XYZ file of C-alpha atoms in Angstrom:
584
model
C 24.991 -127.146 -59.424
C 26.574 -128.240 -56.161
C 30.048 -127.801 -57.613
C 29.127 -124.247 -58.740
C 27.885 -123.350 -55.240
C 31.092 -124.676 -53.700
C 33.147 -122.684 -56.203
C 31.162 -119.518 -55.465
C 31.547 -120.036 -51.715
C 35.271 -120.566 -52.160
C 35.611 -117.349 -54.137
C 33.494 -115.441 -51.602
C 35.641 -116.744 -48.748
C 38.798 -115.855 -50.637
C 37.461 -112.370 -51.369
C 36.606 -111.858 -47.696
C 40.096 -112.973 -46.681
C 41.633 -110.522 -49.143
C 39.314 -107.770 -47.907
C 40.148 -108.508 -44.268
C 43.858 -108.480 -45.026
C 43.443 -105.136 -46.809
C 41.500 -103.707 -43.880
C 44.100 -105.014 -41.416
C 46.871 -103.418 -43.490
C 44.906 -100.176 -43.715
C 44.390 -100.194 -39.943
C 48.092 -100.864 -39.374
C 49.093 -97.977 -41.654
C 46.617 -95.676 -39.958
C 48.031 -96.623 -36.548
C 51.552 -95.946 -37.812
C 50.471 -92.540 -39.080
C 49.023 -91.653 -35.687
C 52.207 -92.850 -33.976
C 54.104 -90.320 -36.090
C 51.731 -87.528 -35.031
C 52.235 -88.588 -31.392
C 48.471 -88.733 -30.815
C 46.635 -91.303 -28.720
C 43.679 -93.144 -30.253
C 40.637 -94.219 -28.280
C 37.425 -96.122 -28.927
C 34.573 -96.149 -26.382
C 31.999 -98.952 -26.488
C 29.114 -97.143 -24.848
C 27.108 -100.342 -24.341
C 29.650 -102.051 -22.054
C 31.596 -98.905 -21.050
C 34.838 -100.411 -22.315
C 37.596 -98.163 -23.719
C 40.136 -99.433 -26.220
C 43.191 -97.386 -27.070
C 46.682 -97.460 -28.530
C 50.020 -97.387 -26.724
C 50.359 -93.635 -27.082
C 47.104 -93.133 -25.146
C 48.539 -95.228 -22.299
C 51.715 -93.151 -22.380
C 49.872 -89.822 -22.274
C 47.590 -90.893 -19.404
C 50.417 -92.471 -17.433
C 49.379 -96.134 -17.629
C 51.952 -98.891 -18.055
C 51.479 -101.113 -21.089
C 50.475 -104.090 -18.929
C 48.314 -102.020 -16.582
C 44.519 -102.414 -16.989
C 43.025 -99.169 -18.309
C 40.002 -100.226 -20.336
C 37.232 -99.092 -18.018
C 35.580 -95.710 -18.305
C 36.533 -95.111 -14.677
C 40.230 -95.490 -15.631
C 39.813 -92.419 -17.824
C 37.740 -90.456 -15.343
C 40.173 -91.140 -12.468
C 42.813 -89.173 -14.335
C 40.633 -86.090 -14.967
C 41.286 -82.938 -12.985
C 38.344 -82.548 -10.541
C 37.604 -79.032 -11.775
C 37.283 -80.276 -15.374
C 35.153 -83.404 -14.894
C 31.712 -81.802 -15.299
C 32.713 -79.787 -18.352
C 34.333 -82.801 -20.052
C 31.273 -85.008 -19.641
C 28.909 -82.231 -20.700
C 30.836 -81.929 -23.970
C 30.780 -85.697 -24.519
C 27.044 -85.976 -23.764
C 26.247 -83.162 -26.191
C 28.350 -84.859 -28.879
C 26.548 -88.181 -28.284
C 23.186 -86.497 -28.679
C 24.054 -84.349 -31.692
C 26.342 -86.803 -33.451
C 28.710 -83.938 -34.225
C 32.483 -83.814 -33.931
C 33.693 -82.382 -30.618
C 36.973 -80.831 -29.591
C 37.900 -79.816 -26.064
C 40.851 -79.212 -23.787
C 41.171 -80.414 -20.213
C 43.700 -81.347 -17.568
C 44.651 -84.755 -16.201
C 46.564 -85.589 -13.029
C 49.054 -88.466 -13.117
C 49.767 -90.625 -10.049
C 53.019 -88.702 -9.431
C 51.074 -85.428 -9.239
C 52.106 -84.174 -12.669
C 49.409 -82.164 -14.438
C 49.086 -82.487 -18.221
C 47.002 -80.433 -20.624
C 45.124 -82.546 -23.170
C 43.404 -81.763 -26.464
C 40.673 -84.325 -27.166
C 38.734 -84.745 -30.422
C 36.032 -87.314 -31.081
C 32.681 -88.230 -32.598
C 30.002 -90.907 -32.650
C 30.916 -93.824 -34.932
C 27.922 -96.176 -34.562
C 24.230 -96.004 -33.637
C 21.709 -98.729 -32.782
C 18.329 -99.258 -34.389
C 16.724 -96.655 -32.131
C 19.261 -94.008 -33.155
C 21.223 -94.127 -29.906
C 24.987 -93.821 -30.018
C 26.718 -97.136 -29.290
C 30.350 -96.341 -30.111
C 32.559 -93.242 -30.134
C 36.057 -92.828 -31.502
C 38.652 -90.093 -31.199
C 42.200 -89.002 -30.493
C 44.063 -87.143 -27.751
C 47.238 -85.080 -27.841
C 49.474 -83.858 -25.037
C 49.598 -80.047 -25.420
C 51.207 -79.327 -22.036
C 54.306 -77.599 -23.434
C 52.281 -75.505 -25.855
C 49.824 -74.449 -23.120
C 52.577 -73.500 -20.688
C 54.383 -71.477 -23.340
C 51.180 -69.665 -24.297
C 50.580 -68.858 -20.627
C 54.163 -67.619 -20.336
C 53.793 -65.364 -23.362
C 50.474 -64.037 -22.026
C 52.172 -63.148 -18.756
C 54.939 -61.395 -20.667
C 52.334 -59.501 -22.681
C 50.432 -58.345 -19.575
C 53.403 -57.367 -17.440
C 56.814 -55.993 -18.201
C 59.236 -58.833 -17.560
C 61.939 -56.590 -16.074
C 59.941 -54.361 -13.721
C 56.675 -56.215 -13.155
C 54.724 -53.097 -14.156
C 51.834 -53.248 -16.594
C 52.784 -53.741 -20.248
C 51.835 -51.470 -23.130
C 49.127 -53.890 -24.205
C 47.772 -54.082 -20.660
C 47.614 -50.298 -20.171
C 45.795 -49.830 -23.471
C 43.100 -52.280 -22.403
C 42.873 -50.615 -18.992
C 42.323 -47.226 -20.611
C 39.285 -48.566 -22.474
C 37.764 -49.660 -19.155
C 38.633 -46.350 -17.429
C 37.109 -44.470 -20.360
C 33.731 -46.141 -19.866
C 33.672 -45.097 -16.192
C 34.813 -41.563 -17.020
C 32.067 -41.184 -19.625
C 29.409 -42.423 -17.231
C 30.551 -40.242 -14.319
C 31.685 -37.257 -16.439
C 35.190 -37.399 -14.968
C 38.665 -37.298 -16.540
C 41.706 -39.484 -17.159
C 45.204 -38.055 -16.852
C 48.037 -39.365 -19.029
C 51.482 -38.717 -17.534
C 54.250 -39.739 -19.922
C 57.656 -40.001 -18.214
C 61.049 -40.194 -19.854
C 64.165 -40.535 -17.694
C 66.799 -37.889 -18.370
C 70.255 -39.133 -19.412
C 69.499 -42.716 -18.447
C 71.621 -43.878 -21.383
C 74.646 -42.360 -19.611
C 74.172 -44.852 -16.748
C 73.951 -47.744 -19.204
C 77.062 -46.560 -21.029
C 79.146 -45.936 -17.910
C 77.896 -48.589 -15.470
C 76.632 -51.257 -17.850
C 73.176 -52.507 -18.794
C 72.941 -54.830 -15.796
C 73.200 -51.854 -13.433
C 70.745 -49.949 -15.622
C 68.239 -52.812 -15.415
C 68.611 -53.004 -11.624
C 68.015 -49.262 -11.365
C 64.819 -49.586 -13.422
C 63.633 -52.340 -11.104
C 64.262 -50.186 -8.016
C 62.555 -47.233 -9.676
C 59.495 -49.323 -10.572
C 59.216 -50.495 -6.956
C 59.509 -46.911 -5.706
C 56.862 -45.655 -8.129
C 54.474 -48.451 -7.166
C 54.870 -47.770 -3.463
C 53.951 -44.091 -3.944
C 51.375 -44.300 -6.704
C 48.189 -42.213 -6.527
C 44.902 -43.953 -5.734
C 43.469 -46.071 -8.618
C 46.501 -45.200 -10.769
C 47.928 -47.687 -13.263
C 51.658 -47.482 -14.010
C 53.232 -49.130 -17.033
C 56.694 -49.354 -18.457
C 56.165 -48.104 -21.960
C 59.590 -49.176 -23.197
C 63.251 -48.587 -22.414
C 63.335 -45.762 -19.871
C 59.783 -44.541 -20.522
C 56.843 -44.919 -18.146
C 53.160 -44.056 -18.377
C 50.702 -43.184 -15.615
C 46.932 -43.440 -16.129
C 45.101 -41.630 -13.350
C 41.289 -41.316 -13.008
C 40.615 -37.719 -11.960
C 37.577 -35.788 -10.750
C 38.419 -32.578 -12.639
C 40.719 -31.206 -15.317
C 42.473 -28.545 -13.243
C 46.191 -28.399 -13.961
C 47.340 -27.436 -10.466
C 46.744 -30.817 -8.765
C 48.098 -32.592 -11.852
C 51.208 -30.439 -11.622
C 51.556 -31.402 -7.958
C 51.385 -35.108 -8.775
C 53.981 -34.712 -11.544
C 56.260 -32.696 -9.248
C 56.002 -35.397 -6.573
C 56.963 -38.035 -9.151
C 59.976 -35.997 -10.292
C 61.055 -35.502 -6.671
C 60.646 -39.239 -6.051
C 62.772 -40.090 -9.086
C 65.412 -37.519 -8.142
C 66.160 -39.257 -4.839
C 69.444 -41.233 -5.008
C 69.424 -44.941 -5.794
C 71.913 -46.938 -3.725
C 73.065 -49.804 -5.895
C 76.208 -51.934 -5.681
C 77.929 -49.364 -3.456
C 76.987 -46.688 -5.984
C 74.762 -43.705 -5.370
C 73.045 -42.973 -8.672
C 70.841 -39.986 -9.452
C 68.540 -39.543 -12.411
C 65.992 -36.980 -13.516
C 62.737 -37.189 -15.422
C 60.769 -35.117 -17.906
C 56.984 -35.501 -17.740
C 54.273 -34.556 -20.210
C 50.542 -34.660 -19.555
C 47.378 -34.940 -21.622
C 43.792 -35.130 -20.365
C 40.871 -37.222 -21.568
C 38.568 -36.089 -23.120
C 39.740 -32.527 -23.795
C 43.064 -33.466 -25.417
C 41.834 -36.488 -27.360
C 39.241 -39.221 -27.382
C 41.415 -42.303 -27.951
C 44.523 -43.860 -26.481
C 46.853 -43.154 -29.390
C 46.022 -39.441 -29.617
C 46.299 -38.911 -25.866
C 49.597 -40.764 -25.743
C 50.937 -38.723 -28.654
C 49.886 -35.463 -26.998
C 51.452 -36.483 -23.680
C 54.590 -37.445 -25.579
C 54.671 -34.036 -27.317
C 54.311 -32.330 -23.944
C 57.133 -34.466 -22.523
C 59.452 -33.352 -25.333
C 58.473 -29.773 -24.607
C 59.606 -30.381 -21.003
C 62.923 -31.781 -22.222
C 63.467 -28.831 -24.553
C 62.695 -26.467 -21.675
C 65.566 -27.817 -19.591
C 64.666 -31.345 -18.442
C 63.537 -32.612 -15.045
C 60.364 -30.623 -15.655
C 56.638 -31.069 -16.223
C 54.599 -29.712 -19.130
C 50.954 -30.150 -20.048
C 49.782 -30.489 -23.611
C 48.840 -27.191 -25.225
C 47.287 -26.427 -28.590
C 50.504 -24.633 -29.542
C 52.104 -28.040 -29.737
C 49.915 -28.624 -32.746
C 52.675 -27.140 -34.883
C 53.534 -30.753 -35.410
C 50.045 -31.237 -36.801
C 50.610 -28.405 -39.286
C 53.862 -29.975 -40.410
C 51.978 -33.202 -40.778
C 49.431 -31.529 -43.057
C 52.196 -30.169 -45.279
C 53.715 -33.632 -45.493
C 50.324 -35.062 -46.407
C 50.038 -32.650 -49.336
C 53.454 -33.765 -50.581
C 52.526 -37.413 -50.098
C 49.419 -36.928 -52.231
C 51.570 -36.222 -55.306
C 54.615 -38.384 -54.494
C 53.416 -41.518 -56.290
C 52.498 -39.708 -59.514
C 55.826 -37.877 -59.441
C 57.678 -41.201 -59.046
C 59.410 -40.028 -55.870
C 59.291 -43.462 -54.236
C 61.963 -46.082 -54.769
C 62.841 -49.462 -53.267
C 65.754 -50.732 -51.231
C 66.417 -54.382 -50.376
C 67.812 -55.845 -47.152
C 69.142 -59.404 -47.456
C 67.862 -62.210 -45.257
C 70.457 -64.906 -44.590
C 69.698 -68.592 -44.130
C 71.931 -69.568 -41.186
C 71.839 -73.229 -42.209
C 73.268 -72.556 -45.697
C 74.829 -69.098 -45.184
C 73.094 -67.951 -48.406
C 71.277 -64.734 -49.268
C 68.021 -66.592 -49.636
C 65.507 -63.746 -49.625
C 65.181 -60.013 -49.096
C 62.840 -57.622 -47.383
C 61.807 -54.847 -49.730
C 61.434 -51.392 -48.164
C 59.959 -48.200 -49.571
C 61.901 -44.934 -49.497
C 60.801 -41.389 -50.397
C 62.900 -38.569 -51.806
C 60.883 -35.337 -52.099
C 61.061 -32.677 -54.855
C 63.917 -30.831 -53.171
C 65.935 -34.035 -52.702
C 65.115 -34.458 -49.010
C 64.883 -38.028 -47.760
C 61.721 -38.385 -45.665
C 61.772 -41.048 -42.970
C 59.381 -44.004 -43.310
C 58.588 -43.457 -39.634
C 56.926 -40.222 -40.748
C 55.305 -41.051 -44.059
C 54.109 -44.649 -43.492
C 51.808 -43.822 -40.523
C 50.589 -40.755 -42.416
C 49.857 -42.852 -45.495
C 47.902 -45.330 -43.359
C 45.865 -42.554 -41.722
C 45.096 -40.863 -45.047
C 44.360 -44.004 -47.068
C 47.255 -43.436 -49.510
C 48.805 -46.644 -48.218
C 46.601 -48.787 -50.496
C 47.880 -47.234 -53.742
C 51.424 -47.199 -52.337
C 51.236 -50.898 -51.446
C 49.885 -51.718 -54.909
C 52.921 -49.969 -56.401
C 55.242 -51.704 -53.933
C 53.921 -55.157 -54.804
C 53.941 -54.478 -58.547
C 57.502 -53.153 -58.515
C 58.725 -55.967 -56.248
C 57.253 -58.670 -58.508
C 58.680 -56.953 -61.576
C 62.111 -56.760 -59.925
C 62.096 -60.409 -58.863
C 61.171 -61.536 -62.386
C 63.977 -59.438 -63.854
C 66.515 -60.803 -61.361
C 65.617 -64.403 -62.073
C 66.005 -63.831 -65.795
C 69.470 -62.431 -64.988
C 70.333 -65.554 -62.983
C 69.791 -63.998 -59.551
C 68.126 -67.019 -57.971
C 66.484 -65.353 -54.977
C 63.917 -67.585 -53.265
C 61.497 -64.820 -52.307
C 60.900 -61.154 -51.574
C 59.230 -60.120 -48.316
C 56.743 -57.256 -48.462
C 55.084 -55.501 -45.516
C 51.294 -55.458 -45.837
C 49.323 -52.921 -43.739
C 46.047 -53.893 -42.085
C 43.989 -51.550 -44.282
C 45.291 -53.300 -47.399
C 44.396 -56.720 -45.992
C 40.862 -55.428 -45.471
C 40.502 -54.761 -49.205
C 37.980 -57.282 -50.635
C 39.962 -57.844 -53.856
C 43.426 -58.044 -52.309
C 43.926 -61.762 -53.006
C 42.779 -61.253 -56.605
C 45.456 -58.566 -56.980
C 48.120 -60.954 -55.704
C 47.067 -63.761 -58.033
C 47.041 -61.337 -60.967
C 50.609 -60.316 -60.104
C 51.751 -63.931 -60.177
C 50.212 -64.442 -63.587
C 51.663 -61.258 -65.098
C 55.189 -61.878 -63.867
C 55.172 -65.694 -64.039
C 55.960 -66.171 -60.356
C 54.890 -68.871 -57.940
C 53.015 -67.862 -54.781
C 55.969 -68.682 -52.504
C 57.988 -65.967 -54.289
C 56.098 -63.310 -52.326
C 56.328 -63.466 -48.552
C 53.710 -61.222 -46.982
C 54.623 -59.653 -43.646
C 52.079 -58.462 -41.114
C 52.812 -57.197 -37.619
C 52.004 -59.124 -34.472
C 49.508 -56.437 -33.465
C 47.726 -56.825 -36.835
C 47.292 -60.537 -36.184
C 46.117 -59.905 -32.620
C 43.564 -57.276 -33.637
C 42.487 -58.824 -36.943
C 38.779 -58.519 -37.721
C 36.968 -61.488 -39.236
C 37.338 -60.203 -42.817
C 41.089 -59.801 -42.403
C 41.347 -63.240 -40.780
C 39.476 -64.749 -43.717
C 41.788 -62.967 -46.163
C 44.886 -64.249 -44.344
C 43.524 -67.787 -44.409
C 42.763 -67.511 -48.133
C 46.250 -66.110 -48.804
C 48.007 -69.037 -47.142
C 45.683 -71.539 -48.827
C 46.696 -69.989 -52.167
C 50.340 -70.830 -51.372
C 51.657 -67.452 -50.235
C 53.962 -67.489 -47.227
C 52.855 -65.418 -44.237
C 55.383 -63.878 -41.830
C 54.642 -62.206 -38.481
C 56.776 -59.068 -38.096
C 57.814 -57.475 -34.772
C 57.092 -60.740 -32.957
C 57.616 -60.469 -29.204
C 56.343 -56.901 -28.803
C 52.775 -57.936 -28.036
C 50.756 -61.053 -27.369
C 49.809 -63.462 -30.115
C 47.419 -66.339 -29.635
C 49.408 -69.433 -30.564
C 46.342 -71.264 -31.812
C 45.694 -68.301 -34.131
C 49.234 -68.556 -35.504
C 48.671 -72.255 -36.189
C 45.279 -71.611 -37.765
C 46.723 -68.989 -40.117
C 49.455 -71.428 -41.245
C 52.151 -68.855 -40.458
C 55.395 -69.616 -42.296
C 57.814 -67.387 -40.396
C 58.112 -65.428 -37.145
C 60.341 -62.339 -37.218
C 61.662 -61.634 -33.725
C 61.590 -57.885 -33.097
C 64.935 -56.096 -33.070
C 64.207 -54.663 -29.599
C 64.621 -58.197 -28.202
C 67.690 -58.911 -30.324
C 69.280 -55.657 -29.136
C 69.295 -56.916 -25.553
C 70.081 -60.526 -26.427
C 73.668 -60.513 -25.146
C 72.920 -58.162 -22.241
C 69.577 -59.223 -20.806
C 68.790 -62.710 -19.509
C 65.084 -61.959 -19.862
C 65.427 -61.052 -23.545
C 67.586 -64.112 -24.158
C 65.065 -66.408 -22.465
C 62.198 -64.913 -24.445
C 64.069 -65.249 -27.744
C 64.908 -68.873 -26.967
C 61.285 -69.547 -25.992
C 60.057 -68.124 -29.297
C 62.550 -70.207 -31.300
C 61.674 -73.397 -29.366
C 57.958 -72.748 -29.823
C 58.383 -72.105 -33.539
C 60.422 -75.276 -33.976
C 57.695 -77.270 -32.214
C 55.114 -75.754 -34.563
C 57.379 -76.179 -37.616
C 57.543 -72.441 -38.216
C 60.697 -70.707 -39.432
C 62.258 -67.944 -37.297
C 64.065 -64.809 -38.468
C 65.862 -62.428 -36.104
C 65.690 -58.754 -37.073
C 68.268 -56.087 -36.290
C 71.279 -58.378 -35.883
C 74.253 -56.035 -35.550
C 77.149 -57.950 -34.007
C 78.815 -61.361 -33.812
C 77.702 -61.931 -30.207
C 74.059 -61.779 -31.244
C 74.781 -63.999 -34.247
C 76.508 -66.600 -32.066
C 73.635 -66.795 -29.590
C 71.025 -67.028 -32.343
C 72.973 -69.755 -34.136
C 73.271 -71.697 -30.885
C 69.514 -71.354 -30.272
C 68.770 -72.767 -33.731
C 67.454 -69.593 -35.389
C 66.820 -70.128 -39.120
C 67.369 -66.662 -40.635
C 68.854 -63.293 -39.699
C 68.559 -59.783 -41.070
C 70.419 -56.665 -39.982
C 73.391 -54.376 -40.354
C 75.809 -57.209 -39.509
C 75.000 -58.579 -42.981
C 74.030 -55.413 -44.846
C 71.934 -52.290 -44.504
C 69.018 -51.847 -46.946
C 70.652 -51.640 -50.389
C 69.875 -50.056 -53.732
C 69.027 -52.662 -56.356
C 72.414 -52.516 -58.069
C 74.263 -52.875 -54.740
C 72.051 -55.790 -53.728
C 72.750 -57.636 -56.998
C 76.496 -57.046 -56.573
C 76.389 -58.332 -52.983
C 74.380 -61.383 -54.009
C 76.843 -62.245 -56.764
C 79.833 -61.791 -54.429
C 78.209 -64.115 -51.911
C 77.932 -66.790 -54.611
C 81.498 -66.314 -55.798
């Protein structure tokens, strides 16, 4: 009996040793994994207020390896004074609820450096009375990410060249002005300004001189702006005034516009040059000319073109006669209604080049429309109309079906294209069964999810409702790759991009156009590429047209390019020929 007890004890001891070794090995592997993620680990013994942590925690909080940092006060001494109360409130709530917490705060190192920290943690142990006795968690240094997000927010709010309000900013401001106007029964004037022959200055004096002139003009406009007026640079050489107004009489509006034209007409003395420019201005009035930003902007734009057609350097207000455009739009809508049944749509394919392999790796598929009489109708006309009318859903269904069918046929022919990129409008993403449609496509054409790259615009991501956000999350979880189109034209929340598991950012061609000419554009492009690399997201540059742009993008580490430098959008047969030549 004694011998049996000794044997059992021996085996129990041996088992415990094996278990302890296994746990030690597991702990070591876990620590190694966290070292790879560059996160600091912490453990707080609430009973004795001792903190235990790994080397990465010391590094993040600025403590030397041999420096004591195990007291709770060692942690609190690093906290930014403005964040202390909020940090402890979060921790106390987590202790009481037992739930996982996540928060961001700032710490100040002894050298004055401020870091931004993301901290996650939870209660690990309780005593017999149900009180928390131990908490565990991890911290990450998100300083670079936070600074970049702040930089992009600043870019989104203000035009980087002129310092005027951005397009996104002015749209938000209109919504606030509208509330006041509705309450006080007043008006809002839209003045849309386009500089006359500004391109001539760029072509003759260079883009640097053109940019300097725009900066001087912006300063001049700001110094002479009407009371409570917001001025934005709408893009290129276009500007927009939003002016709260007590009445809708045209005479005082005409006076303001005339003063602006006179102000712009005054010479600009720049680099020993005396430059003169003109301006055409169109006006629309809220609420009589429209009840939302887009309509009012369109009407002001129509009036501005009427001013240009009348001789330039003039002002015109929106008039119902300008609704001829609306009549033309109605005719186009009637044609669009029958275009799909008449098989008037067809696809073209623009190659996307992997700069690391120099291969035609994928292609963006684009829809084109040839009407009954053989006229090619611009996508800039029929796509917005299709979205407004709801035809875009059936058109996108056809686009996806035809794209999947084409990709299957190509692969059977030996055209080993990695994927096809398809633009997906917001209204389609809002369809409850959209993911089911995609999965059905994969099954019918024997494709994997990564074969279809789904493109949405940056503004779609920014303005996504909860249903659309849920759909995007489900799409990426199903294995489809998500690309953000027109990136850089608005403001995207970086955490939202991470949450959506975005696969690719497509830098808008407007930034690529100025890449070799504008330091601001170049800095922004580089910032986007660096951010994407940090987040392990691929980057594609759109609208690449020359070797200078290609060289800069290659040097910055861009992954893919697309544009006329490689090929314009091609018919299927031309695309296949180009692909085969590239392989030869």
